[in-house]
């Protein structure tokens, strides 16, 4: 059995849904939690935007519901310790968000819009600043009884993973007060191309000093999850794209820590259509129906992928605006 402590939070068999902008909405996070995900960070939210534009502007991304998603985790990005101090304080004081359990700091986002502000994976090139950010954030988290975690990559440049730079970075993070590190097995320069480097993740795992290490990248079924655990020695797994349109991945991985593959019921196209509607129904509880349907488009595409008639269904779903329209299309196309 896998058991980790994120500060005072104890988790058995940690399977974590990876944060994904546009996908990991409260509705999708709740569904993945029902399927066995231990916790699910929100997508990245700008600490600076909370500081300068107020918290309400980001509330649609920050929304949490401990009843539905179990532990709650908000992911922030930024490049100034002061922004993080302010944003974390603001979150912990807000009546809608104060029950948050974990604040996660993004040090891995490769998108130019984020990197050029010195945030996301750019922080891997500024270890001193990254350390200041962690220390400042941990201090605020401690004062509110929250845990601070970090998500990063195996380096910025491709050489970093082999020249010891990435290991030094991981070691620094683990010694700066963070309570868990999740690492995506690609460098920033790889973006999402190529294969996740599992051997590099194994080296990062060794560099991680005394806190749980979560491995991420290309886990798509029981065997790849098992291989990731065996090769890296990670304490837990984080699953991203394989969960899109397929929250059942968490059921499939349920026995991965004991190496006991459970006999999973085959997921039919009918099941996927029903799950799509369920996610839409949940999304509509939090948002205006038209907005919910539009925002769920990427998720809808993931659910219908591979179905007979998916190409024409995709086009029709993209012009649907109501729950009933989506439902009719799913059962008539
Ligand atoms: C559409 C999309 C959006 C993402 N958004 C975020 C994000 O907001 N924060 C973050 O830390 N990582 C983000 N990621 C990276 C994932 O969390 C994960 O590290 C990456 O997809 C590799 O894992 P996988 O192979 O299991 O998908 C995103 C990935 C995708 C595909």
PDB file of C-alpha atoms in Angstrom, residues 8-270:
ATOM      1  CA  UNK A   8      -0.622  16.759   8.528  1.00  0.00           C
ATOM      2  CA  UNK A   9      -2.752  15.276   5.717  1.00  0.00           C
ATOM      3  CA  UNK A  10      -2.483  11.514   5.352  1.00  0.00           C
ATOM      4  CA  UNK A  11      -3.364   9.881   2.041  1.00  0.00           C
ATOM      5  CA  UNK A  12      -3.507   6.208   1.156  1.00  0.00           C
ATOM      6  CA  UNK A  13      -2.568   5.134  -2.365  1.00  0.00           C
ATOM      7  CA  UNK A  14      -2.093   8.614  -3.826  1.00  0.00           C
ATOM      8  CA  UNK A  15      -3.553   8.912  -7.311  1.00  0.00           C
ATOM      9  CA  UNK A  16      -3.852  12.578  -8.151  1.00  0.00           C
ATOM     10  CA  UNK A  17      -5.649  14.205 -11.051  1.00  0.00           C
ATOM     11  CA  UNK A  18      -3.158  16.543 -12.779  1.00  0.00           C
ATOM     12  CA  UNK A  19      -4.187  20.194 -13.022  1.00  0.00           C
ATOM     13  CA  UNK A  20      -5.278  20.955 -16.591  1.00  0.00           C
ATOM     14  CA  UNK A  21      -6.449  24.389 -17.692  1.00  0.00           C
ATOM     15  CA  UNK A  22      -9.861  24.119 -19.328  1.00  0.00           C
ATOM     16  CA  UNK A  23     -10.401  20.538 -18.092  1.00  0.00           C
ATOM     17  CA  UNK A  24     -10.109  20.347 -14.324  1.00  0.00           C
ATOM     18  CA  UNK A  25     -13.260  22.262 -13.500  1.00  0.00           C
ATOM     19  CA  UNK A  26     -15.024  21.637 -10.207  1.00  0.00           C
ATOM     20  CA  UNK A  27     -17.459  19.330 -12.038  1.00  0.00           C
ATOM     21  CA  UNK A  28     -14.720  17.194 -13.577  1.00  0.00           C
ATOM     22  CA  UNK A  29     -12.704  17.170 -10.369  1.00  0.00           C
ATOM     23  CA  UNK A  30     -15.762  15.932  -8.435  1.00  0.00           C
ATOM     24  CA  UNK A  31     -16.286  13.097 -10.922  1.00  0.00           C
ATOM     25  CA  UNK A  32     -12.621  12.051 -10.781  1.00  0.00           C
ATOM     26  CA  UNK A  33     -12.790  12.065  -6.990  1.00  0.00           C
ATOM     27  CA  UNK A  34     -15.787   9.711  -7.092  1.00  0.00           C
ATOM     28  CA  UNK A  35     -13.744   7.440  -9.366  1.00  0.00           C
ATOM     29  CA  UNK A  36     -10.858   7.257  -6.896  1.00  0.00           C
ATOM     30  CA  UNK A  37      -8.644  10.292  -7.373  1.00  0.00           C
ATOM     31  CA  UNK A  38      -7.155  11.274  -3.986  1.00  0.00           C
ATOM     32  CA  UNK A  39      -7.259  14.998  -4.698  1.00  0.00           C
ATOM     33  CA  UNK A  40      -7.408  17.308  -7.664  1.00  0.00           C
ATOM     34  CA  UNK A  41      -5.657  20.670  -7.945  1.00  0.00           C
ATOM     35  CA  UNK A  42      -7.510  23.471  -9.717  1.00  0.00           C
ATOM     36  CA  UNK A  43      -6.011  24.771 -12.912  1.00  0.00           C
ATOM     37  CA  UNK A  44      -3.369  27.472 -12.511  1.00  0.00           C
ATOM     38  CA  UNK A  45      -4.550  30.866 -11.248  1.00  0.00           C
ATOM     39  CA  UNK A  46      -2.421  34.021 -11.299  1.00  0.00           C
ATOM     40  CA  UNK A  47      -1.296  35.206  -7.852  1.00  0.00           C
ATOM     41  CA  UNK A  48      -0.650  38.640  -9.367  1.00  0.00           C
ATOM     42  CA  UNK A  49      -4.154  38.867 -10.752  1.00  0.00           C
ATOM     43  CA  UNK A  50      -5.559  38.163  -7.268  1.00  0.00           C
ATOM     44  CA  UNK A  51      -3.281  40.901  -5.946  1.00  0.00           C
ATOM     45  CA  UNK A  52      -4.157  43.565  -8.516  1.00  0.00           C
ATOM     46  CA  UNK A  53      -7.620  42.655  -9.830  1.00  0.00           C
ATOM     47  CA  UNK A  54      -9.166  41.092  -6.737  1.00  0.00           C
ATOM     48  CA  UNK A  55     -10.213  37.557  -6.006  1.00  0.00           C
ATOM     49  CA  UNK A  56     -13.684  37.661  -7.607  1.00  0.00           C
ATOM     50  CA  UNK A  57     -12.228  37.903 -11.094  1.00  0.00           C
ATOM     51  CA  UNK A  58     -10.586  34.486 -10.619  1.00  0.00           C
ATOM     52  CA  UNK A  59     -13.415  32.904  -8.611  1.00  0.00           C
ATOM     53  CA  UNK A  60     -14.657  30.741 -11.501  1.00  0.00           C
ATOM     54  CA  UNK A  61     -11.267  28.941 -11.463  1.00  0.00           C
ATOM     55  CA  UNK A  62     -10.783  28.990  -7.695  1.00  0.00           C
ATOM     56  CA  UNK A  63     -14.154  27.510  -6.757  1.00  0.00           C
ATOM     57  CA  UNK A  64     -13.776  24.476  -4.481  1.00  0.00           C
ATOM     58  CA  UNK A  65     -16.220  22.117  -2.787  1.00  0.00           C
ATOM     59  CA  UNK A  66     -14.742  19.872  -0.120  1.00  0.00           C
ATOM     60  CA  UNK A  67     -17.922  17.802   0.078  1.00  0.00           C
ATOM     61  CA  UNK A  68     -17.724  16.845  -3.577  1.00  0.00           C
ATOM     62  CA  UNK A  69     -13.986  16.707  -4.191  1.00  0.00           C
ATOM     63  CA  UNK A  70     -12.706  15.577  -0.807  1.00  0.00           C
ATOM     64  CA  UNK A  71      -9.450  17.413  -0.186  1.00  0.00           C
ATOM     65  CA  UNK A  72      -9.251  20.677  -2.044  1.00  0.00           C
ATOM     66  CA  UNK A  73      -6.159  22.132  -3.671  1.00  0.00           C
ATOM     67  CA  UNK A  74      -5.720  25.493  -5.402  1.00  0.00           C
ATOM     68  CA  UNK A  75      -2.842  25.973  -7.838  1.00  0.00           C
ATOM     69  CA  UNK A  76      -1.229  29.410  -8.150  1.00  0.00           C
ATOM     70  CA  UNK A  77       1.400  30.763 -10.515  1.00  0.00           C
ATOM     71  CA  UNK A  78       3.486  33.898 -10.312  1.00  0.00           C
ATOM     72  CA  UNK A  79       7.029  35.178  -9.933  1.00  0.00           C
ATOM     73  CA  UNK A  80       6.956  37.495  -6.931  1.00  0.00           C
ATOM     74  CA  UNK A  81       6.935  36.205  -3.336  1.00  0.00           C
ATOM     75  CA  UNK A  82       4.792  39.187  -2.312  1.00  0.00           C
ATOM     76  CA  UNK A  83       2.074  38.262  -4.807  1.00  0.00           C
ATOM     77  CA  UNK A  84       1.947  34.746  -3.360  1.00  0.00           C
ATOM     78  CA  UNK A  85       1.837  36.004   0.222  1.00  0.00           C
ATOM     79  CA  UNK A  86      -1.048  38.268  -0.646  1.00  0.00           C
ATOM     80  CA  UNK A  87      -2.954  35.752  -2.789  1.00  0.00           C
ATOM     81  CA  UNK A  88      -2.659  32.914  -0.259  1.00  0.00           C
ATOM     82  CA  UNK A  89      -3.774  35.202   2.573  1.00  0.00           C
ATOM     83  CA  UNK A  90      -6.711  36.397   0.498  1.00  0.00           C
ATOM     84  CA  UNK A  91      -7.750  32.816  -0.353  1.00  0.00           C
ATOM     85  CA  UNK A  92      -7.508  31.695   3.272  1.00  0.00           C
ATOM     86  CA  UNK A  93      -9.602  34.652   4.456  1.00  0.00           C
ATOM     87  CA  UNK A  94     -12.298  34.295   1.800  1.00  0.00           C
ATOM     88  CA  UNK A  95     -15.431  32.584   3.198  1.00  0.00           C
ATOM     89  CA  UNK A  96     -15.866  30.664  -0.095  1.00  0.00           C
ATOM     90  CA  UNK A  97     -12.291  29.357  -0.139  1.00  0.00           C
ATOM     91  CA  UNK A  98     -11.085  29.251   3.448  1.00  0.00           C
ATOM     92  CA  UNK A  99     -11.600  25.473   3.702  1.00  0.00           C
ATOM     93  CA  UNK A 100      -8.917  24.851   1.095  1.00  0.00           C
ATOM     94  CA  UNK A 101      -6.481  22.156   2.263  1.00  0.00           C
ATOM     95  CA  UNK A 102      -3.521  22.602  -0.061  1.00  0.00           C
ATOM     96  CA  UNK A 103      -1.956  25.459  -2.018  1.00  0.00           C
ATOM     97  CA  UNK A 104       0.100  24.210  -4.967  1.00  0.00           C
ATOM     98  CA  UNK A 105       2.663  26.383  -6.715  1.00  0.00           C
ATOM     99  CA  UNK A 106       3.152  25.955 -10.432  1.00  0.00           C
ATOM    100  CA  UNK A 107       6.836  25.824 -11.410  1.00  0.00           C
ATOM    101  CA  UNK A 108       6.345  23.845 -14.577  1.00  0.00           C
ATOM    102  CA  UNK A 109       4.007  25.653 -16.969  1.00  0.00           C
ATOM    103  CA  UNK A 110       5.836  25.913 -20.333  1.00  0.00           C
ATOM    104  CA  UNK A 111       3.448  28.329 -22.070  1.00  0.00           C
ATOM    105  CA  UNK A 112       5.306  31.461 -23.370  1.00  0.00           C
ATOM    106  CA  UNK A 113       2.629  33.799 -21.964  1.00  0.00           C
ATOM    107  CA  UNK A 114       3.445  32.520 -18.455  1.00  0.00           C
ATOM    108  CA  UNK A 115       7.190  31.916 -18.889  1.00  0.00           C
ATOM    109  CA  UNK A 116       7.893  35.431 -20.154  1.00  0.00           C
ATOM    110  CA  UNK A 117       6.576  36.851 -16.883  1.00  0.00           C
ATOM    111  CA  UNK A 118       9.187  34.776 -15.008  1.00  0.00           C
ATOM    112  CA  UNK A 119       6.522  32.357 -13.700  1.00  0.00           C
ATOM    113  CA  UNK A 120       5.826  28.632 -14.270  1.00  0.00           C
ATOM    114  CA  UNK A 121       8.836  26.741 -15.598  1.00  0.00           C
ATOM    115  CA  UNK A 122      10.908  29.975 -15.820  1.00  0.00           C
ATOM    116  CA  UNK A 123      11.380  29.593 -12.044  1.00  0.00           C
ATOM    117  CA  UNK A 124      13.550  26.526 -12.675  1.00  0.00           C
ATOM    118  CA  UNK A 125      16.141  28.983 -14.035  1.00  0.00           C
ATOM    119  CA  UNK A 126      15.861  31.170 -10.939  1.00  0.00           C
ATOM    120  CA  UNK A 127      16.316  28.761  -8.037  1.00  0.00           C
ATOM    121  CA  UNK A 128      16.977  31.548  -5.509  1.00  0.00           C
ATOM    122  CA  UNK A 129      13.722  33.271  -6.386  1.00  0.00           C
ATOM    123  CA  UNK A 130      11.885  29.929  -6.410  1.00  0.00           C
ATOM    124  CA  UNK A 131      13.230  29.274  -2.909  1.00  0.00           C
ATOM    125  CA  UNK A 132      12.071  32.695  -1.709  1.00  0.00           C
ATOM    126  CA  UNK A 133       8.617  32.036  -3.147  1.00  0.00           C
ATOM    127  CA  UNK A 134       8.332  28.679  -1.379  1.00  0.00           C
ATOM    128  CA  UNK A 135       9.569  30.031   1.947  1.00  0.00           C
ATOM    129  CA  UNK A 136       7.263  33.060   1.842  1.00  0.00           C
ATOM    130  CA  UNK A 137       4.282  30.901   0.809  1.00  0.00           C
ATOM    131  CA  UNK A 138       4.944  28.224   3.436  1.00  0.00           C
ATOM    132  CA  UNK A 139       4.990  30.903   6.118  1.00  0.00           C
ATOM    133  CA  UNK A 140       1.530  32.156   5.142  1.00  0.00           C
ATOM    134  CA  UNK A 141       0.198  28.610   4.697  1.00  0.00           C
ATOM    135  CA  UNK A 142       1.498  27.628   8.134  1.00  0.00           C
ATOM    136  CA  UNK A 143      -0.259  30.553   9.741  1.00  0.00           C
ATOM    137  CA  UNK A 144      -3.594  29.327   8.318  1.00  0.00           C
ATOM    138  CA  UNK A 145      -2.914  25.601   8.857  1.00  0.00           C
ATOM    139  CA  UNK A 146      -2.675  24.862   5.105  1.00  0.00           C
ATOM    140  CA  UNK A 147      -0.144  22.700   3.272  1.00  0.00           C
ATOM    141  CA  UNK A 148       2.094  23.949   0.483  1.00  0.00           C
ATOM    142  CA  UNK A 149       3.081  21.736  -2.473  1.00  0.00           C
ATOM    143  CA  UNK A 150       4.924  22.335  -5.760  1.00  0.00           C
ATOM    144  CA  UNK A 151       4.535  21.005  -9.289  1.00  0.00           C
ATOM    145  CA  UNK A 152       7.510  21.228 -11.607  1.00  0.00           C
ATOM    146  CA  UNK A 153       9.358  19.491 -14.468  1.00  0.00           C
ATOM    147  CA  UNK A 154      12.634  17.591 -14.909  1.00  0.00           C
ATOM    148  CA  UNK A 155      14.420  20.749 -16.082  1.00  0.00           C
ATOM    149  CA  UNK A 156      14.121  23.826 -18.272  1.00  0.00           C
ATOM    150  CA  UNK A 157      16.739  23.070 -20.932  1.00  0.00           C
ATOM    151  CA  UNK A 158      17.009  19.460 -22.057  1.00  0.00           C
ATOM    152  CA  UNK A 159      20.544  19.287 -20.575  1.00  0.00           C
ATOM    153  CA  UNK A 160      19.282  20.187 -17.063  1.00  0.00           C
ATOM    154  CA  UNK A 161      18.017  16.693 -16.408  1.00  0.00           C
ATOM    155  CA  UNK A 162      21.476  15.201 -17.053  1.00  0.00           C
ATOM    156  CA  UNK A 163      23.832  17.881 -15.701  1.00  0.00           C
ATOM    157  CA  UNK A 164      22.495  17.791 -12.134  1.00  0.00           C
ATOM    158  CA  UNK A 165      20.709  21.182 -12.350  1.00  0.00           C
ATOM    159  CA  UNK A 166      17.231  19.706 -12.148  1.00  0.00           C
ATOM    160  CA  UNK A 167      18.213  17.462  -9.244  1.00  0.00           C
ATOM    161  CA  UNK A 168      19.601  20.467  -7.374  1.00  0.00           C
ATOM    162  CA  UNK A 169      16.327  22.264  -7.997  1.00  0.00           C
ATOM    163  CA  UNK A 170      14.246  19.362  -6.664  1.00  0.00           C
ATOM    164  CA  UNK A 171      16.500  19.071  -3.622  1.00  0.00           C
ATOM    165  CA  UNK A 172      16.170  22.782  -2.925  1.00  0.00           C
ATOM    166  CA  UNK A 173      12.362  22.616  -3.199  1.00  0.00           C
ATOM    167  CA  UNK A 174      12.179  19.673  -0.835  1.00  0.00           C
ATOM    168  CA  UNK A 175      14.360  21.468   1.721  1.00  0.00           C
ATOM    169  CA  UNK A 176      12.486  24.771   1.536  1.00  0.00           C
ATOM    170  CA  UNK A 177       9.380  23.727   3.407  1.00  0.00           C
ATOM    171  CA  UNK A 178       7.192  22.338   0.588  1.00  0.00           C
ATOM    172  CA  UNK A 179       5.248  19.287   1.778  1.00  0.00           C
ATOM    173  CA  UNK A 180       5.087  17.399  -1.559  1.00  0.00           C
ATOM    174  CA  UNK A 181       6.587  17.688  -5.031  1.00  0.00           C
ATOM    175  CA  UNK A 182       4.915  16.491  -8.218  1.00  0.00           C
ATOM    176  CA  UNK A 183       7.208  16.252 -11.239  1.00  0.00           C
ATOM    177  CA  UNK A 184       6.246  16.012 -14.907  1.00  0.00           C
ATOM    178  CA  UNK A 185       8.854  13.903 -16.724  1.00  0.00           C
ATOM    179  CA  UNK A 186       9.496  16.398 -19.522  1.00  0.00           C
ATOM    180  CA  UNK A 187      11.686  19.498 -19.699  1.00  0.00           C
ATOM    181  CA  UNK A 188      10.203  22.913 -20.442  1.00  0.00           C
ATOM    182  CA  UNK A 189      11.732  22.823 -23.908  1.00  0.00           C
ATOM    183  CA  UNK A 190       9.961  19.554 -24.638  1.00  0.00           C
ATOM    184  CA  UNK A 191       6.615  21.185 -23.842  1.00  0.00           C
ATOM    185  CA  UNK A 192       4.367  18.132 -24.357  1.00  0.00           C
ATOM    186  CA  UNK A 193       6.446  16.451 -27.090  1.00  0.00           C
ATOM    187  CA  UNK A 194       8.268  13.137 -26.912  1.00  0.00           C
ATOM    188  CA  UNK A 195       7.992  10.606 -24.142  1.00  0.00           C
ATOM    189  CA  UNK A 196       8.124  11.399 -20.439  1.00  0.00           C
ATOM    190  CA  UNK A 197      11.641  10.470 -19.232  1.00  0.00           C
ATOM    191  CA  UNK A 198      11.022   7.921 -16.497  1.00  0.00           C
ATOM    192  CA  UNK A 199      14.711   7.369 -15.754  1.00  0.00           C
ATOM    193  CA  UNK A 200      15.190  11.102 -15.194  1.00  0.00           C
ATOM    194  CA  UNK A 201      12.187  11.013 -12.848  1.00  0.00           C
ATOM    195  CA  UNK A 202      13.922   8.215 -10.905  1.00  0.00           C
ATOM    196  CA  UNK A 203      16.953  10.483 -10.419  1.00  0.00           C
ATOM    197  CA  UNK A 204      14.725  13.389  -9.323  1.00  0.00           C
ATOM    198  CA  UNK A 205      13.037  11.075  -6.859  1.00  0.00           C
ATOM    199  CA  UNK A 206      16.396  10.363  -5.244  1.00  0.00           C
ATOM    200  CA  UNK A 207      17.129  14.091  -5.022  1.00  0.00           C
ATOM    201  CA  UNK A 208      13.846  14.757  -3.216  1.00  0.00           C
ATOM    202  CA  UNK A 209      14.692  15.019   0.454  1.00  0.00           C
ATOM    203  CA  UNK A 210      12.186  13.635   2.946  1.00  0.00           C
ATOM    204  CA  UNK A 211       8.860  14.638   1.391  1.00  0.00           C
ATOM    205  CA  UNK A 212       6.529  12.684  -0.926  1.00  0.00           C
ATOM    206  CA  UNK A 213       7.486  12.585  -4.603  1.00  0.00           C
ATOM    207  CA  UNK A 214       4.707  12.239  -7.159  1.00  0.00           C
ATOM    208  CA  UNK A 215       5.566  11.107 -10.693  1.00  0.00           C
ATOM    209  CA  UNK A 216       3.673  12.453 -13.692  1.00  0.00           C
ATOM    210  CA  UNK A 217       3.775  11.948 -17.445  1.00  0.00           C
ATOM    211  CA  UNK A 218       2.207   9.493 -19.893  1.00  0.00           C
ATOM    212  CA  UNK A 219       0.463   7.293 -17.311  1.00  0.00           C
ATOM    213  CA  UNK A 220      -2.397   5.962 -19.375  1.00  0.00           C
ATOM    214  CA  UNK A 221      -3.300   2.556 -17.943  1.00  0.00           C
ATOM    215  CA  UNK A 222      -2.488   0.039 -15.205  1.00  0.00           C
ATOM    216  CA  UNK A 223       0.770  -1.136 -16.795  1.00  0.00           C
ATOM    217  CA  UNK A 224       2.222   2.315 -17.423  1.00  0.00           C
ATOM    218  CA  UNK A 225       1.258   3.312 -13.869  1.00  0.00           C
ATOM    219  CA  UNK A 226       2.882   0.210 -12.425  1.00  0.00           C
ATOM    220  CA  UNK A 227       6.025   0.774 -14.512  1.00  0.00           C
ATOM    221  CA  UNK A 228       6.208   4.390 -13.343  1.00  0.00           C
ATOM    222  CA  UNK A 229       6.083   3.305  -9.685  1.00  0.00           C
ATOM    223  CA  UNK A 230       8.645   0.535 -10.155  1.00  0.00           C
ATOM    224  CA  UNK A 231      11.203   2.512 -12.156  1.00  0.00           C
ATOM    225  CA  UNK A 232      10.990   5.811 -10.270  1.00  0.00           C
ATOM    226  CA  UNK A 233      10.241   4.625  -6.743  1.00  0.00           C
ATOM    227  CA  UNK A 234       7.684   7.469  -6.576  1.00  0.00           C
ATOM    228  CA  UNK A 235       5.277   7.683  -3.650  1.00  0.00           C
ATOM    229  CA  UNK A 236       2.287   8.423  -5.844  1.00  0.00           C
ATOM    230  CA  UNK A 237       1.078   9.039  -9.364  1.00  0.00           C
ATOM    231  CA  UNK A 238      -0.420  12.070 -11.090  1.00  0.00           C
ATOM    232  CA  UNK A 239      -2.593  11.498 -14.142  1.00  0.00           C
ATOM    233  CA  UNK A 240      -3.462  14.141 -16.710  1.00  0.00           C
ATOM    234  CA  UNK A 241      -4.500  13.582 -20.302  1.00  0.00           C
ATOM    235  CA  UNK A 242      -5.469   9.940 -19.802  1.00  0.00           C
ATOM    236  CA  UNK A 243      -8.269  11.147 -17.523  1.00  0.00           C
ATOM    237  CA  UNK A 244      -9.757  13.489 -20.136  1.00  0.00           C
ATOM    238  CA  UNK A 245     -13.041  11.878 -21.184  1.00  0.00           C
ATOM    239  CA  UNK A 246     -11.951   8.860 -19.138  1.00  0.00           C
ATOM    240  CA  UNK A 247     -12.344   9.397 -15.381  1.00  0.00           C
ATOM    241  CA  UNK A 248     -12.518   5.571 -15.102  1.00  0.00           C
ATOM    242  CA  UNK A 249      -8.688   5.612 -15.259  1.00  0.00           C
ATOM    243  CA  UNK A 250      -8.700   6.060 -11.462  1.00  0.00           C
ATOM    244  CA  UNK A 251     -10.693   2.827 -11.026  1.00  0.00           C
ATOM    245  CA  UNK A 252      -8.286   1.057 -13.360  1.00  0.00           C
ATOM    246  CA  UNK A 253      -5.302   2.245 -11.321  1.00  0.00           C
ATOM    247  CA  UNK A 254      -6.874   1.431  -7.946  1.00  0.00           C
ATOM    248  CA  UNK A 255      -4.715  -1.657  -7.320  1.00  0.00           C
ATOM    249  CA  UNK A 256      -1.500  -0.262  -8.777  1.00  0.00           C
ATOM    250  CA  UNK A 257       0.260   0.167  -5.414  1.00  0.00           C
ATOM    251  CA  UNK A 258      -0.276  -3.516  -4.528  1.00  0.00           C
ATOM    252  CA  UNK A 259       0.369  -4.561  -8.135  1.00  0.00           C
ATOM    253  CA  UNK A 260      -3.106  -6.090  -8.231  1.00  0.00           C
ATOM    254  CA  UNK A 261      -4.886  -5.269 -11.441  1.00  0.00           C
ATOM    255  CA  UNK A 262      -8.609  -5.212 -10.757  1.00  0.00           C
ATOM    256  CA  UNK A 263     -10.963  -6.629 -13.291  1.00  0.00           C
ATOM    257  CA  UNK A 264     -12.512  -3.436 -14.564  1.00  0.00           C
ATOM    258  CA  UNK A 265     -15.910  -3.380 -16.245  1.00  0.00           C
ATOM    259  CA  UNK A 266     -15.590  -2.417 -19.902  1.00  0.00           C
ATOM    260  CA  UNK A 267     -16.534   1.210 -20.431  1.00  0.00           C
ATOM    261  CA  UNK A 268     -18.990   1.438 -23.325  1.00  0.00           C
ATOM    262  CA  UNK A 269     -19.779   4.403 -25.588  1.00  0.00           C
ATOM    263  CA  UNK A 270     -23.125   4.566 -23.764  1.00  0.00           C
TER     264      UNK A 270
END
